[in-house]
Coordinates of C-alpha atoms and ligand atoms in Angstrom, one line a residue:
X28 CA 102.4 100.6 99.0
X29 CA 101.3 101.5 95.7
X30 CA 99.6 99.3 93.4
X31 CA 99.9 99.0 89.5
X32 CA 97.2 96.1 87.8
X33 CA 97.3 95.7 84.5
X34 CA 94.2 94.8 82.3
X35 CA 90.5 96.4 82.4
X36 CA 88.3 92.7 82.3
X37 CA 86.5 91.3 85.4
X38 CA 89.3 89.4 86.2
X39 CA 91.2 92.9 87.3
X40 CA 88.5 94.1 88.9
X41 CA 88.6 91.2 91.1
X42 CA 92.2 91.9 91.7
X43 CA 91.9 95.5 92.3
X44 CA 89.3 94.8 94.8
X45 CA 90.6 92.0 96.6
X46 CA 93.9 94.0 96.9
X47 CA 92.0 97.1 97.9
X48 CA 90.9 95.4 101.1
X49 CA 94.9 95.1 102.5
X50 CA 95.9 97.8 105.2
X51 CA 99.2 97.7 103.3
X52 CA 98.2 99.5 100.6
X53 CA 98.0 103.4 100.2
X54 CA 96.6 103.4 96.3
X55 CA 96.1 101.3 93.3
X56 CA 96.3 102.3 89.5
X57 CA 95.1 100.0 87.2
X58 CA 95.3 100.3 83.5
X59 CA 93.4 100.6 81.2
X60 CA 90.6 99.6 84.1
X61 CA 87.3 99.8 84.0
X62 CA 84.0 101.7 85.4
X63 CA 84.1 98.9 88.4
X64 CA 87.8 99.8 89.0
X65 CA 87.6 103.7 88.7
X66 CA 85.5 103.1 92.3
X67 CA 88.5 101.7 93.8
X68 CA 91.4 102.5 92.0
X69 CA 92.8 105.4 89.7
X70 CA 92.6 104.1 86.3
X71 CA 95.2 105.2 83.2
X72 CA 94.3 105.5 79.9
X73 CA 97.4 102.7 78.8
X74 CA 96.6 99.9 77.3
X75 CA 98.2 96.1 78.1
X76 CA 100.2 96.1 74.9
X77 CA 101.5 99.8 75.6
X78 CA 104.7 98.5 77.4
X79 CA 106.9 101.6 77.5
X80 CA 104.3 103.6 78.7
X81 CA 103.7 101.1 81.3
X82 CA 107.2 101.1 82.3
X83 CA 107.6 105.1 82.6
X84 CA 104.4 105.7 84.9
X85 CA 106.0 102.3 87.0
X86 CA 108.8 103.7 87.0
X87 CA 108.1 107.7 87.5
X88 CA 105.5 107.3 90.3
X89 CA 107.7 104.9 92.2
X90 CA 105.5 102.0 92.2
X91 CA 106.3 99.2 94.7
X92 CA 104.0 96.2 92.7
X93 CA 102.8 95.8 89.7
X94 CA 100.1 92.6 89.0
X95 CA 99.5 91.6 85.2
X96 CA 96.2 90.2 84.9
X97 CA 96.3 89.3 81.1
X98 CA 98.2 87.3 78.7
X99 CA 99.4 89.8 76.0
X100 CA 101.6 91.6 78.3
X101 CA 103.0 88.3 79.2
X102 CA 104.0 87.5 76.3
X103 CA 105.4 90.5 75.1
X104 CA 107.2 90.3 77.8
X105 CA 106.5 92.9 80.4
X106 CA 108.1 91.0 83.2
X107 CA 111.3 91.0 81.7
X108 CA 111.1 94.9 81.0
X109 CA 109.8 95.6 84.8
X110 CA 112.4 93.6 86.1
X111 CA 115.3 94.9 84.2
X112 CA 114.1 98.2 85.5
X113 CA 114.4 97.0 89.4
X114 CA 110.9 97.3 89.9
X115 CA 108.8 94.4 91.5
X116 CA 106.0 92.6 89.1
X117 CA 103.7 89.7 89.7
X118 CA 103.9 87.5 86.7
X119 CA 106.3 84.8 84.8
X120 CA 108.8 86.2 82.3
X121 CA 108.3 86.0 78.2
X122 CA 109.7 82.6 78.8
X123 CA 108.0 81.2 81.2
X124 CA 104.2 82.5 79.7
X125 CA 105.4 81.0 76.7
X126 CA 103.6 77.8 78.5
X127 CA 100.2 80.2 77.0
X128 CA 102.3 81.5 74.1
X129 CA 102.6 78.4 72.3
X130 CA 100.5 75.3 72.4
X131 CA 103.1 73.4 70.7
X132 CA 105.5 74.0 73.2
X133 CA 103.4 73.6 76.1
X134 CA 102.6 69.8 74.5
X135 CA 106.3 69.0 73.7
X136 CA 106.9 69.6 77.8
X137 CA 104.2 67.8 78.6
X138 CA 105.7 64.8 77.1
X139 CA 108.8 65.4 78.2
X140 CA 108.2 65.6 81.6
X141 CA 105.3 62.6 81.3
X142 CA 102.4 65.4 82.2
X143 CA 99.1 63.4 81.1
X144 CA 97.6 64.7 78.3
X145 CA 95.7 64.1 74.9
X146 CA 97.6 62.6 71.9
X147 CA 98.7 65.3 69.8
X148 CA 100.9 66.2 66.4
X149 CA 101.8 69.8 65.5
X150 CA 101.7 70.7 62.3
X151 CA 103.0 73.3 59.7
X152 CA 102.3 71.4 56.4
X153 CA 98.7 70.6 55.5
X154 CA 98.9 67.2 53.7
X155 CA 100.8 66.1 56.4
X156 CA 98.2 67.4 59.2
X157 CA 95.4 65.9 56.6
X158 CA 97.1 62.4 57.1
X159 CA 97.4 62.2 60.8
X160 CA 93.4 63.7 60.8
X161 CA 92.4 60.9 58.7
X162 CA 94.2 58.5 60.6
X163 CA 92.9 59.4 64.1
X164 CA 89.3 59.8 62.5
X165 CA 86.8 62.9 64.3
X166 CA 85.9 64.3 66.6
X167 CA 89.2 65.6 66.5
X168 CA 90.5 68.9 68.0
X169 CA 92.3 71.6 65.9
X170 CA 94.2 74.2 67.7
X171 CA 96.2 77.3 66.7
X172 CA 99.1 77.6 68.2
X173 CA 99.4 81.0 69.2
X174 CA 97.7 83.0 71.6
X175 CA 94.4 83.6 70.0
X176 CA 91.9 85.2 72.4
X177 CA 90.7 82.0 74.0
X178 CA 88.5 81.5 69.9
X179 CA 91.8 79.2 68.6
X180 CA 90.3 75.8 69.3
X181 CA 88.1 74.1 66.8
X182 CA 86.4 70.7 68.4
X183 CA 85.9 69.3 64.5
X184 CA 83.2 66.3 64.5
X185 CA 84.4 65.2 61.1
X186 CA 87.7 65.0 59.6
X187 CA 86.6 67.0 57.0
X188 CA 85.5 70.0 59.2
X189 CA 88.9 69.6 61.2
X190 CA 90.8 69.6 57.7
X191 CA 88.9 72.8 56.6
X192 CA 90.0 74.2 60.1
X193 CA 93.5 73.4 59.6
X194 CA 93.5 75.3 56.1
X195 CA 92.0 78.4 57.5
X196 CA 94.4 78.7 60.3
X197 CA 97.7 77.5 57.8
X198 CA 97.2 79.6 55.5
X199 CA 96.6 82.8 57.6
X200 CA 93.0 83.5 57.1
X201 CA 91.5 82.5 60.7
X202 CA 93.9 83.3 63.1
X203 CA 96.8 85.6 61.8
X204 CA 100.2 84.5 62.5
X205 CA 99.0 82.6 65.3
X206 CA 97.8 79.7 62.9
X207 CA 100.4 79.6 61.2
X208 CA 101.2 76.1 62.9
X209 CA 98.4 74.0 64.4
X210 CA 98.2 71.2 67.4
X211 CA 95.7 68.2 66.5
X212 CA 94.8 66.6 68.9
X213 CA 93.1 63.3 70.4
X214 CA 89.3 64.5 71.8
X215 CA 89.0 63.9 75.6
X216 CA 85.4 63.7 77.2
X217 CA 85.3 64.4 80.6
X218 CA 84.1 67.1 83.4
X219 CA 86.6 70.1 83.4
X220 CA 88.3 71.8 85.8
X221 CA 90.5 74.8 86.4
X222 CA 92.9 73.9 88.4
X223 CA 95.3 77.0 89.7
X224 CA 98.3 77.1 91.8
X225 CA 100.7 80.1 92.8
X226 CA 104.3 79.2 92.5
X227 CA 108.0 81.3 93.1
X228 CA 109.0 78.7 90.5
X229 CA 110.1 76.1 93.3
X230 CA 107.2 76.0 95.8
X231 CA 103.8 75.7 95.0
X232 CA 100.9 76.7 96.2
X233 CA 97.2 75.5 95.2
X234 CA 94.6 78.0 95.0
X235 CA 90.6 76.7 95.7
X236 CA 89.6 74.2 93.1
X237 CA 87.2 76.1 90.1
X238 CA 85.3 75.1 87.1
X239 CA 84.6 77.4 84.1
X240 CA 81.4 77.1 81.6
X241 CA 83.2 78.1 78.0
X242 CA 80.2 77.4 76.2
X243 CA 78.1 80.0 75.3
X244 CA 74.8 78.2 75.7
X245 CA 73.2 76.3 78.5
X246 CA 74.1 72.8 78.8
X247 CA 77.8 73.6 77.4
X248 CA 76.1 74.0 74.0
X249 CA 77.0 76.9 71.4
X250 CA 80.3 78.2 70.8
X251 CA 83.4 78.4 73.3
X252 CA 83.7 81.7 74.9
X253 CA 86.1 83.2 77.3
X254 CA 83.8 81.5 80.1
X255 CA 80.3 82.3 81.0
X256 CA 80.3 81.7 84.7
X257 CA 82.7 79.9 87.4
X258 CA 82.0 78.7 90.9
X259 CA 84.4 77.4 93.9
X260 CA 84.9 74.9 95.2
X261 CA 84.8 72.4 92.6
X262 CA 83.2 69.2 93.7
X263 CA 85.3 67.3 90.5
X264 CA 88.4 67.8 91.9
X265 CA 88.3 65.4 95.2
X266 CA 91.2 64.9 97.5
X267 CA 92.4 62.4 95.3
X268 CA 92.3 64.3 92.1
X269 CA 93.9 67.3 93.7
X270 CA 96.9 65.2 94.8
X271 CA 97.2 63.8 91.7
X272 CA 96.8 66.8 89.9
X273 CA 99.7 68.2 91.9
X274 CA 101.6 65.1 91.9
X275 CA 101.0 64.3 88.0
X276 CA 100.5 67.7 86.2
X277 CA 102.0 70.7 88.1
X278 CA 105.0 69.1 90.0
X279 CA 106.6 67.9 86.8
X280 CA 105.9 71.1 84.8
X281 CA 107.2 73.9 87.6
X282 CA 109.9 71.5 88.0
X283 CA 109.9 71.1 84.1
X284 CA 110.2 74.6 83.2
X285 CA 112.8 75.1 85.7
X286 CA 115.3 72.7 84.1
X287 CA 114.3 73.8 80.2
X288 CA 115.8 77.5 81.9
X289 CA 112.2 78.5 82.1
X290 CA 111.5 79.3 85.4
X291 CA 107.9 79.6 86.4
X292 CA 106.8 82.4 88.7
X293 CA 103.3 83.8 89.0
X294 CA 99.8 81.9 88.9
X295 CA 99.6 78.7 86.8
X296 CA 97.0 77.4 85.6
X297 CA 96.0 73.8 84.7
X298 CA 93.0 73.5 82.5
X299 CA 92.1 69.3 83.4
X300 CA 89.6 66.7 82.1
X301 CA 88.6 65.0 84.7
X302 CA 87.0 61.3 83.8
X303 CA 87.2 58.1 86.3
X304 CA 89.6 59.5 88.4
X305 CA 92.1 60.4 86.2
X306 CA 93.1 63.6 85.1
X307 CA 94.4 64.7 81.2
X308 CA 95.6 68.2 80.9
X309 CA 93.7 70.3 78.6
X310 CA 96.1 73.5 78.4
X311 CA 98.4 76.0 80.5
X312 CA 97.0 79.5 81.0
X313 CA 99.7 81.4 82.8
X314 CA 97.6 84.1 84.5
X315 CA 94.4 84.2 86.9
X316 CA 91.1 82.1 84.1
X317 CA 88.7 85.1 83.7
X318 CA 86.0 84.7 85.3
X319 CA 87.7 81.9 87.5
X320 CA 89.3 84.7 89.6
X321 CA 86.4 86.2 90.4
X322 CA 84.6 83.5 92.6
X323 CA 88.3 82.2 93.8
X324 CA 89.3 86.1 95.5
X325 CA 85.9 86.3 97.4
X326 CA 86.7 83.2 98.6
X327 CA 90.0 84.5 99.5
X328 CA 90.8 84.9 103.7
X329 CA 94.4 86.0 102.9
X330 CA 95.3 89.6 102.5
X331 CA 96.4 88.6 99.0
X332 CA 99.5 91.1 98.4
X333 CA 102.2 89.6 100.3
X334 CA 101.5 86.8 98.6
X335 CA 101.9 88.5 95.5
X336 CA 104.8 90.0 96.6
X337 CA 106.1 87.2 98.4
X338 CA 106.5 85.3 94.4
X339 CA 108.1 89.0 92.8
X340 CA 110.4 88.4 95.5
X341 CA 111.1 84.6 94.5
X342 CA 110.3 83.4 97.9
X343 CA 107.1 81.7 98.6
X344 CA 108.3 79.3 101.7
X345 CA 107.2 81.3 104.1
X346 CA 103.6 81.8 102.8
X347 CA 100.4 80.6 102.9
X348 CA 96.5 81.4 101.5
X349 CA 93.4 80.7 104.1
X350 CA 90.1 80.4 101.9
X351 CA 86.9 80.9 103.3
X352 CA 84.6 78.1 103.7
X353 CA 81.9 79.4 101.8
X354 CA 81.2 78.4 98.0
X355 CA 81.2 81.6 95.5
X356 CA 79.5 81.5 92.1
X357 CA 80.1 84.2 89.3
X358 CA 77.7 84.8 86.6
X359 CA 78.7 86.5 83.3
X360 CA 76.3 88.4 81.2
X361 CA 77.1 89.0 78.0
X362 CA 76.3 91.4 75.3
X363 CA 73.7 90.2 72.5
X364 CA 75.8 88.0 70.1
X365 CA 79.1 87.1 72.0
X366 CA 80.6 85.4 71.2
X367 CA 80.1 86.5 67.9
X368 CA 79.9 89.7 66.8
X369 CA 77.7 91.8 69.4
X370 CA 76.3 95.2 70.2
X371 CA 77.9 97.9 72.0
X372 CA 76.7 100.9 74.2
X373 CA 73.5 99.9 75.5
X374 CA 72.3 101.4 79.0
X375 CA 72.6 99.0 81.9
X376 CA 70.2 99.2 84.9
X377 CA 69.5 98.1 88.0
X378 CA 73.9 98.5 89.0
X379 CA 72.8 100.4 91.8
X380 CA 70.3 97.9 93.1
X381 CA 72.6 95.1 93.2
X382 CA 75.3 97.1 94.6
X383 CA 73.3 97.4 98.0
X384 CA 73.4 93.6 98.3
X385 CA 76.1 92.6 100.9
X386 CA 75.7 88.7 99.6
X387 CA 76.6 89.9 96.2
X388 CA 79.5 91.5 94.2
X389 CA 79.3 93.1 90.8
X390 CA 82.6 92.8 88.8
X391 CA 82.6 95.0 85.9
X392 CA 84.3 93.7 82.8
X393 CA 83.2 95.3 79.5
X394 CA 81.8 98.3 80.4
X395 CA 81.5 102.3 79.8
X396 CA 80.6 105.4 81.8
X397 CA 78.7 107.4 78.7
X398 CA 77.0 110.6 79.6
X399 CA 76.4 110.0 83.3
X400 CA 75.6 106.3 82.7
X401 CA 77.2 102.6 82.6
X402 CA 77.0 101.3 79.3
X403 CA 77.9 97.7 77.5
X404 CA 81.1 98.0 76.1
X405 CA 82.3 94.1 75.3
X406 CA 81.4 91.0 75.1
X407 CA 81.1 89.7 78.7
X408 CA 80.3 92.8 80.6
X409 CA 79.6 92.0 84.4
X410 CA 80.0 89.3 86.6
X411 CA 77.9 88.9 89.4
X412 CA 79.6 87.3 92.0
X413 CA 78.2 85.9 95.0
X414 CA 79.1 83.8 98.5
X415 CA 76.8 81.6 99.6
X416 CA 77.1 78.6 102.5
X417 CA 76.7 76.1 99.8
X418 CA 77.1 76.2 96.1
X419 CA 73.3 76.3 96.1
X420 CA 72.8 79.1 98.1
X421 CA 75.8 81.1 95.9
X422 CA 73.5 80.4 92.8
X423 CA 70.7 81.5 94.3
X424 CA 72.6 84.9 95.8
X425 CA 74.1 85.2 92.2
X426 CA 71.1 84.4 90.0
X427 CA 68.9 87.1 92.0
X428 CA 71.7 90.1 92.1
X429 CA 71.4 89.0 87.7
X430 CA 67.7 89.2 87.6
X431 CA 68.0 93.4 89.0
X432 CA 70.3 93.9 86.3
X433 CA 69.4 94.3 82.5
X434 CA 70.0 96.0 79.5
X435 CA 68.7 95.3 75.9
X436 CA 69.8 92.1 74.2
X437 CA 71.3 91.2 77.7
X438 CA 72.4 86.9 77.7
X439 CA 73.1 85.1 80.4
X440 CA 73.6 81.1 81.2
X441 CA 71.1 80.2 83.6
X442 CA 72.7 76.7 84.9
X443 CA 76.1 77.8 86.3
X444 CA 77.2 75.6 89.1
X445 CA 74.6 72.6 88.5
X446 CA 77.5 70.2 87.9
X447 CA 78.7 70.8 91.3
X448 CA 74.8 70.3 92.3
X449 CA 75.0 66.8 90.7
X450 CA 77.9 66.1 92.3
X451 CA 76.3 66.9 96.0
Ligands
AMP21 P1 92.2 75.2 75.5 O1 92.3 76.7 75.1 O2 93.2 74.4 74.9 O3 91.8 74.9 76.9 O4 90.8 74.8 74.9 C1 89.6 75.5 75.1 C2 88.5 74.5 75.4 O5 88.4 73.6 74.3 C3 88.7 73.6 76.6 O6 88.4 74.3 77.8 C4 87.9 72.5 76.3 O7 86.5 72.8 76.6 C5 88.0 72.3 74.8 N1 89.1 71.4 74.5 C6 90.4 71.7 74.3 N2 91.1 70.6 74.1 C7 90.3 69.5 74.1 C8 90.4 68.1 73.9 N3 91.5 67.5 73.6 N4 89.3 67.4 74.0 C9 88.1 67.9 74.3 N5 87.9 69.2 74.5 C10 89.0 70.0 74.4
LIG22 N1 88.2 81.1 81.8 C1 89.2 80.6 81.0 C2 90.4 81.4 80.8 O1 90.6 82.4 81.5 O2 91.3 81.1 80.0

């Protein structure tokens, strides 16, 4: 078979080396890619957003799968385009990632389908969002509506902060056309979770519980980011709160989406709050969290690709995923200033080094080959991935493949995983 990803971030990476290791594949494009994928996988020079030309090399080299890893593509509906094509793609339709595509709508289902989660107004007029601000008094959350790179969440801790949000993403400045209407929302407190299933839009599938660490700084202080380190499992999501997170949040949605003509097909993903055993659901994502996937395929026994295919079929009944008992963390390190604005283009060493580690995996997200050499080339640049026995022993694996690596201005969280150490 021959393999199309989409995407170039660590989260492809992951994908194009987890499908790499099935006997049923002959060769894997991914595009754009990056340096960690050229190793496996051919990569195109095609970006995410370049549907056409994503369609003609699908459809001209006869490709049997294609996996989209981000959520632009989804939302421009690629999916749709494949599909109308007859060719087979791992993903949900326009419609369906319109869970991601619109916070608004993904709260308006929630309610209607009783999903627990945060009280919430959306908003397109300002004195009106001002009102409801003043009346649920901070800290308050301000969201944009639209997809905006994982940076369209404000956590305000006074109204006037969440009302000075509101008029920067209203009127345009903050967030584009993605602002242009805002969710307010009621501020949970909590331990989070990622909580990911695989569904053919009827049956369901759970993937290993995760937890991400968006905050830049140690001790979830700084700014969000797109997530500075997972680990699986996640100790947060006992027994209990995995049944009722099925029960309570993803039953009603697939079923939810099904009946608003929305049928859900690809991997879901719950972001929870978890506090006194009861979960509130943070957000839909309706692809694979970054780095989430990472630590969540190396814990992965099944040859992941007939699963994949098995949901671009429609059929997931027959299916299921064996995990492996071990606990994986992923570490991010991120270029000087990310989330912010940061450097580019600085010489990374010690790759080669950590490469020779079998305890340890390297997943290259924003990176550059530049005259002979890897280079920074975004904001979270590697992952280093590792299994371990226990959560401790993944850190430990993960935090020692981090220290052979460097490169100028080189930032890292040094306490991914320790809330599943608390929890031990
Ligand atoms: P979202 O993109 O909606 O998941 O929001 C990104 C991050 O903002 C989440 O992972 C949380 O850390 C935080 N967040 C979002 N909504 C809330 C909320 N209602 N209360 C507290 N934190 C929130
Ligand atoms: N790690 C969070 C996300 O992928 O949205």
């Amino acid at each position: 078979m021959k393999i199309l990803v989409i995407g170039g971030g660590g989260r492809e990476h992951a994908l194009v080396w987890k499908i790499a290791q099935s006997p049923l594949v002959t060769k894997i494009y991914c595009a754009p890619g990056n340096p960690g994928t050229a190793a496996l996988a051919e990569n195109l020079p095609i970006g995410v957003e370049q549907l056409d030309k994503l369609l003609a090399f699908a459809y001209e080299n006869k490709i049997d799968l294609t996996v989209v890893g981000p959520e632009q593509p989804l939302s421009l509906g690629i999916v749709d385009l494949f599909e109308s094509h007859d060719l087979k793609v791992f993903g949900p339709s326009q419609k369906a990632a319109f869970i991601e595509g619109s916070k608004a709508f993904s709260k308006d289902l929630m309610k209607k389908y009783n999903v627990p989660t945060a009280a919430y107004g959306v908003f397109t007029d300002q004195a009106e969002a001002e009102a409801f601000i003043n009346r649920t008094g901070a800290p308050i959350v301000v969201k944009a509506d639209g997809l905006a790179a994982g940076k369209g969440v404000i956590i305000a801790q006074t109204c006037d902060e969440a009302i000075s949000a509101v008029r920067d993403m209203l009127s345009g400045n903050a967030f584009g056309s993605a602002g242009s209407r805002v969710v307010i929302e009621e501020f949970l407190t909590g331990e989070e979770a990622s909580f990911l299933v695989i569904t053919d839009g009827k049956n369901v599938i759970p993937l290993a519980s995760a937890q991400d660490h968006k905050a830049v700084f140690d001790g979830d202080l700084g700014p969000n980011t797109g997530g500075m380190g997972a680990y699986s499992p996640a100790p947060v999501v006992t027994s209990a709160i995995h049944d009722m997170a099925m029960e309570m949040v993803i039953r009603p949605t697939v079923d939810g989406m099904a009946a608003e003509g929305r049928a859900y097909r690809g991997v879901l993903y719950a972001g929870l709050m978890v506090k006194d055993g009861q979960v509130k659901t943070l957000e839909f994502n309706a692809r694979f969290g970054d780095p989430e996937c990472q630590p969540l395929l190396m814990r992965m026994k099944s040859d992941i690709v007939p699963i994949l295919l098995a949901v671009a079929d429609g059929d997931l009944s027959k299916s299921e995923i064996e995990w492996h008992d071990k606990a994986a963390v992923c570490v991010v390190m991120a270029s000087e200033g990310y989330p912010g604005e940061y450097r580019k283009g600085d010489v990374i060493s010690g790759l080669d080094q950590a490469a020779q580690r079998e305890d340890v995996y390297v997943f290259h997200a924003g990176t550059a080959e530049k005259d002979g050499a890897c280079v920074t080339n975004g904001g979270r640049v590697l992952g280093v991935t590792a299994l371990g026995s226990t959560v401790k022993e993944a850190i430990t694996a993960a935090y020692s493949g981090v220290s052979q690596i460097s490169w100028p201005g080189v930032q890292y969280r040094s306490d991914i995983g320790k809330k599943a150490l608390e929890r031990e």
